[in-house]
Short mmCIF file of C-alpha atoms and ligand atoms in Angstrom, two decimals:
data_model
loop_
_atom_site.label_atom_id
_atom_site.label_comp_id
_atom_site.label_asym_id
_atom_site.label_seq_id
_atom_site.Cartn_x
_atom_site.Cartn_y
_atom_site.Cartn_z
CA MET A 1 62.57 44.80 205.66
CA LYS A 2 61.07 42.30 203.25
CA ILE A 3 57.46 41.66 202.41
CA ASN A 4 56.14 38.10 202.08
CA ARG A 5 55.93 37.87 198.30
CA GLU A 6 54.84 34.26 198.21
CA THR A 7 51.92 34.94 200.52
CA TYR A 8 51.01 38.01 198.50
CA PHE A 9 50.82 36.08 195.23
CA GLN A 10 49.00 33.23 196.94
CA ILE A 11 46.29 35.56 198.25
CA LYS A 12 46.02 37.38 194.93
CA GLN A 13 45.55 34.05 193.18
CA SER A 14 42.76 33.01 195.50
CA LEU A 15 40.74 36.13 194.61
CA LYS A 16 38.06 36.16 191.97
CA ALA A 17 37.28 39.08 189.68
CA GLY A 18 35.80 41.91 191.70
CA GLN A 19 37.47 40.91 194.97
CA VAL A 20 39.95 43.50 196.23
CA LEU A 21 42.93 43.06 198.52
CA VAL A 22 43.75 46.07 200.68
CA ALA A 23 47.31 45.79 202.01
CA VAL A 24 47.18 47.19 205.53
CA SER A 25 50.40 49.13 205.92
CA LYS A 26 49.90 50.87 209.27
CA LEU A 27 53.16 51.06 211.22
CA GLN A 28 55.02 49.63 208.23
CA SER A 29 57.77 51.46 206.42
CA VAL A 30 57.50 53.45 203.21
CA GLU A 31 60.10 51.07 201.75
CA ALA A 32 57.90 48.05 202.44
CA ILE A 33 54.94 49.76 200.78
CA ARG A 34 57.12 50.64 197.79
CA GLU A 35 58.18 47.01 197.48
CA LEU A 36 54.58 45.87 197.21
CA TYR A 37 53.81 48.81 194.92
CA ASN A 38 56.59 47.67 192.60
CA LEU A 39 54.88 44.29 192.32
CA GLY A 40 51.89 46.17 190.93
CA HIS A 41 49.85 46.59 194.09
CA ARG A 42 47.85 49.82 194.43
CA ASP A 43 45.39 49.45 197.34
CA PHE A 44 46.83 50.26 200.75
CA GLY A 45 45.12 50.76 204.11
CA GLU A 46 46.15 53.04 206.96
CA ASN A 47 44.77 53.62 210.47
CA TYR A 48 46.35 56.80 211.76
CA VAL A 49 45.75 60.19 210.15
CA GLN A 50 49.18 61.73 210.63
CA GLU A 51 51.01 58.61 209.45
CA HIS A 52 48.59 58.39 206.55
CA THR A 53 49.20 61.93 205.27
CA GLN A 54 52.97 61.54 205.63
CA LYS A 55 52.95 58.36 203.57
CA TYR A 56 50.67 59.93 200.99
CA GLU A 57 53.21 62.71 200.49
CA GLN A 58 56.12 60.30 200.11
CA LEU A 59 54.60 57.71 197.81
CA PRO A 60 53.35 57.56 194.19
CA LYS A 61 50.08 59.35 193.56
CA ASP A 62 48.33 56.48 191.84
CA ILE A 63 48.02 54.55 195.10
CA ARG A 64 44.42 54.07 196.22
CA TRP A 65 44.49 54.93 199.92
CA HIS A 66 41.96 53.30 202.23
CA PHE A 67 41.42 54.77 205.66
CA ILE A 68 40.45 51.82 207.84
CA GLY A 69 40.96 53.19 211.36
CA HIS A 70 38.63 54.99 213.70
CA LEU A 71 38.24 58.47 212.23
CA GLN A 72 37.62 61.53 214.39
CA SER A 73 35.54 64.27 212.80
CA ASN A 74 38.16 66.96 213.42
CA LYS A 75 40.72 64.99 211.40
CA VAL A 76 38.67 64.32 208.28
CA LYS A 77 40.08 67.45 206.64
CA TYR A 78 43.60 66.02 206.54
CA ILE A 79 42.74 62.96 204.46
CA ALA A 80 39.84 64.44 202.45
CA PRO A 81 42.04 65.66 199.57
CA PHE A 82 43.31 62.20 198.65
CA VAL A 83 41.56 59.30 200.40
CA HIS A 84 40.00 56.71 198.07
CA LEU A 85 37.69 54.91 200.51
CA ILE A 86 36.91 55.46 204.21
CA HIS A 87 35.98 52.12 205.77
CA GLY A 88 35.04 52.95 209.33
CA VAL A 89 32.17 55.44 209.21
CA ASP A 90 30.09 54.87 212.31
CA SER A 91 27.90 57.94 212.76
CA PHE A 92 25.76 60.33 210.75
CA SER A 93 27.70 63.31 212.07
CA LEU A 94 30.95 61.83 210.76
CA LEU A 95 29.29 61.27 207.40
CA LYS A 96 28.21 64.92 207.32
CA GLU A 97 31.72 66.10 208.11
CA ILE A 98 33.17 63.88 205.36
CA ASN A 99 30.61 65.35 202.98
CA LYS A 100 31.59 68.89 203.98
CA GLN A 101 35.31 68.27 203.53
CA ALA A 102 34.75 66.43 200.26
CA ALA A 103 32.80 69.43 198.95
CA LYS A 104 35.66 71.75 199.95
CA ASN A 105 37.96 69.57 197.89
CA ASN A 106 35.55 69.45 194.99
CA ARG A 107 35.24 65.70 195.06
CA THR A 108 33.10 62.77 196.11
CA ILE A 109 34.43 60.54 198.89
CA ASN A 110 33.48 56.88 198.98
CA CYS A 111 32.50 55.53 202.40
CA LEU A 112 31.69 52.22 204.05
CA LEU A 113 29.52 52.07 207.14
CA GLN A 114 31.14 50.07 209.91
CA ILE A 115 28.91 47.52 211.60
CA HIS A 116 29.57 46.19 215.08
CA ILE A 117 29.56 42.41 214.60
CA ALA A 118 32.03 41.17 217.23
CA LYS A 119 31.03 40.00 220.67
CA GLU A 120 33.76 42.20 222.13
CA GLU A 121 32.61 45.52 223.56
CA THR A 122 35.68 47.41 222.42
CA LYS A 123 35.11 47.34 218.68
CA PHE A 124 33.47 50.32 217.02
CA GLY A 125 30.47 50.23 214.76
CA LEU A 126 26.74 50.59 214.20
CA ASP A 127 24.03 48.10 215.00
CA SER A 128 21.36 47.23 212.43
CA ASP A 129 18.90 49.89 213.70
CA GLU A 130 21.52 52.62 213.52
CA LEU A 131 22.43 51.45 210.02
CA GLU A 132 18.86 51.69 208.88
CA ALA A 133 18.50 55.12 210.48
CA ILE A 134 21.51 56.42 208.56
CA ILE A 135 20.42 54.89 205.28
CA SER A 136 16.93 56.32 205.55
CA SER A 137 17.81 59.65 207.18
CA GLY A 138 18.69 61.57 204.08
CA SER A 139 22.23 60.33 203.63
CA THR A 140 21.41 60.46 199.93
CA ASP A 141 21.08 64.26 200.26
CA LEU A 142 24.79 64.42 201.01
CA GLU A 143 26.01 65.05 197.51
CA ASN A 144 29.73 64.67 198.08
CA ILE A 145 29.76 61.25 199.68
CA GLN A 146 28.87 57.86 198.30
CA ILE A 147 27.94 55.03 200.65
CA CYS A 148 29.49 52.07 198.85
CA GLY A 149 28.91 49.26 201.31
CA LEU A 150 29.63 47.85 204.75
CA MET A 151 32.70 46.98 206.79
CA GLY A 152 33.08 44.83 209.88
CA MET A 153 35.63 43.21 212.17
CA ALA A 154 34.94 39.79 213.60
CA SER A 155 35.83 38.79 217.14
CA PHE A 156 39.52 38.29 217.72
CA SER A 157 39.08 34.63 218.60
CA ASP A 158 40.22 31.10 217.82
CA ASN A 159 36.58 30.10 217.71
CA MET A 160 36.10 29.99 213.95
CA ASP A 161 32.43 29.09 214.26
CA LEU A 162 31.90 32.35 216.08
CA VAL A 163 33.90 34.30 213.49
CA ARG A 164 31.95 32.64 210.67
CA SER A 165 28.59 33.45 212.25
CA GLU A 166 29.61 37.10 212.60
CA PHE A 167 30.59 37.30 208.93
CA LYS A 168 27.35 35.55 207.95
CA TYR A 169 25.40 38.15 209.88
CA LEU A 170 27.24 41.01 208.16
CA LYS A 171 26.62 39.48 204.73
CA GLU A 172 22.89 39.21 205.46
CA LEU A 173 22.79 42.83 206.57
CA PHE A 174 24.71 43.81 203.45
CA ASP A 175 22.29 41.99 201.17
CA SER A 176 19.19 43.42 202.82
CA THR A 177 20.64 46.95 202.73
CA ALA A 178 21.76 46.63 199.13
CA PHE A 179 18.19 45.69 198.30
CA HIS A 180 17.15 49.27 199.11
CA ILE A 181 20.01 51.05 197.36
CA PRO A 182 20.82 51.08 193.67
CA HIS A 183 23.28 48.28 193.18
CA SER A 184 25.74 50.34 191.22
CA THR A 185 26.62 52.39 194.29
CA PHE A 186 26.31 49.84 197.11
CA HIS A 187 28.54 46.92 196.29
CA ILE A 188 31.48 46.63 198.72
CA LEU A 189 31.59 44.22 201.65
CA SER A 190 34.86 44.78 203.51
CA MET A 191 35.56 41.90 205.89
CA GLY A 192 38.46 39.56 206.58
CA MET A 193 41.95 40.13 208.02
CA SER A 194 45.12 38.02 208.27
CA GLY A 195 43.64 35.54 210.71
CA ASP A 196 40.20 35.05 209.19
CA TYR A 197 40.23 36.08 205.53
CA THR A 198 39.58 32.59 204.11
CA ILE A 199 36.38 32.37 206.16
CA ALA A 200 35.45 35.92 205.12
CA LEU A 201 35.80 34.98 201.44
CA GLU A 202 33.65 31.91 201.96
CA GLU A 203 31.00 34.11 203.55
CA GLY A 204 30.88 36.60 200.70
CA SER A 205 33.53 39.25 201.35
CA ASN A 206 34.74 41.18 198.32
CA MET A 207 37.30 43.34 200.08
CA LEU A 208 40.02 41.96 202.36
CA ARG A 209 42.14 44.06 204.72
CA ILE A 210 45.35 42.16 205.30
CA GLY A 211 48.41 43.47 207.10
CA SER A 212 50.69 41.18 209.07
CA LEU A 213 50.48 38.25 206.65
CA LEU A 214 52.00 40.48 203.97
CA PHE A 215 54.32 42.73 205.94
CA GLY A 216 55.12 40.69 209.02
CA ALA A 217 54.48 41.89 212.56
CA ARG A 218 53.92 45.61 213.08
CA GLN A 219 56.56 47.58 214.96
CA TYR A 220 54.45 49.46 217.47
CA ASN A 221 57.46 51.01 219.19
CA LYS A 222 58.45 52.81 216.00
CA ALA A 223 55.16 54.64 215.60
C1 PLP B 1 45.17 46.45 211.45
C2 PLP B 1 43.89 46.19 210.79
C3 PLP B 1 43.76 45.17 209.83
C4 PLP B 1 44.87 44.22 209.45
O1 PLP B 1 45.13 43.32 210.48
P1 PLP B 1 46.09 42.04 210.24
O2 PLP B 1 45.67 41.10 211.29
O3 PLP B 1 47.48 42.54 210.39
O4 PLP B 1 45.83 41.53 208.88
C5 PLP B 1 42.53 45.03 209.19
N1 PLP B 1 41.48 45.83 209.48
C6 PLP B 1 41.57 46.80 210.40
C7 PLP B 1 40.37 47.64 210.67
C8 PLP B 1 42.76 47.01 211.09
O5 PLP B 1 42.81 47.98 212.02
#
């Protein structure tokens, strides 16, 4: 299996300082990840806990692993020793569990709160009231987590005006939340995937999560 090198370099070139590309490697082979790693890439994103821990064990330890899937509280312990950033935190109880497992591992785990921005009912995430509740409900007392920003997934749609308006909304929420939190800790806005990342960049994203454009289609049957 070959990764799309040209696309990779093209995307890297379009990024400004401070903008991060997370290569989403779920359901992709260890070899494919190694190929991108050998080009100097270090940020990889995974969705499934078991697959994630297996890949962590097989690959170089200087990879920054992003967990971007829906995380169940009872599985936090498996990724807590090594995860770099958890993108999809969508409840205070999950945040507390991450804090507990981070403490057990003697470390601080960086988290993004996932906001529901898509029209679709199926996507996970908080609304703006729930976000505010978490921010103001003593999340700063949790000493082993750091809330670093927000993450969102736009509607899976050809309607790019809709997608753009959803990203705009997330950026506004990000800015108004950042206003209340010291800027040094709250600075990541994770939005944009293969189909919509150029719009996401235009709307202020500084962290892209791109899979199929880099690796080709995922092989769901192999999982
Ligand atoms: C799979 C996934 C991606 C990457 O999707 P592509 O369309 O392959 O770029 C990004 N973000 C999340 C949350 C995902 O689950």
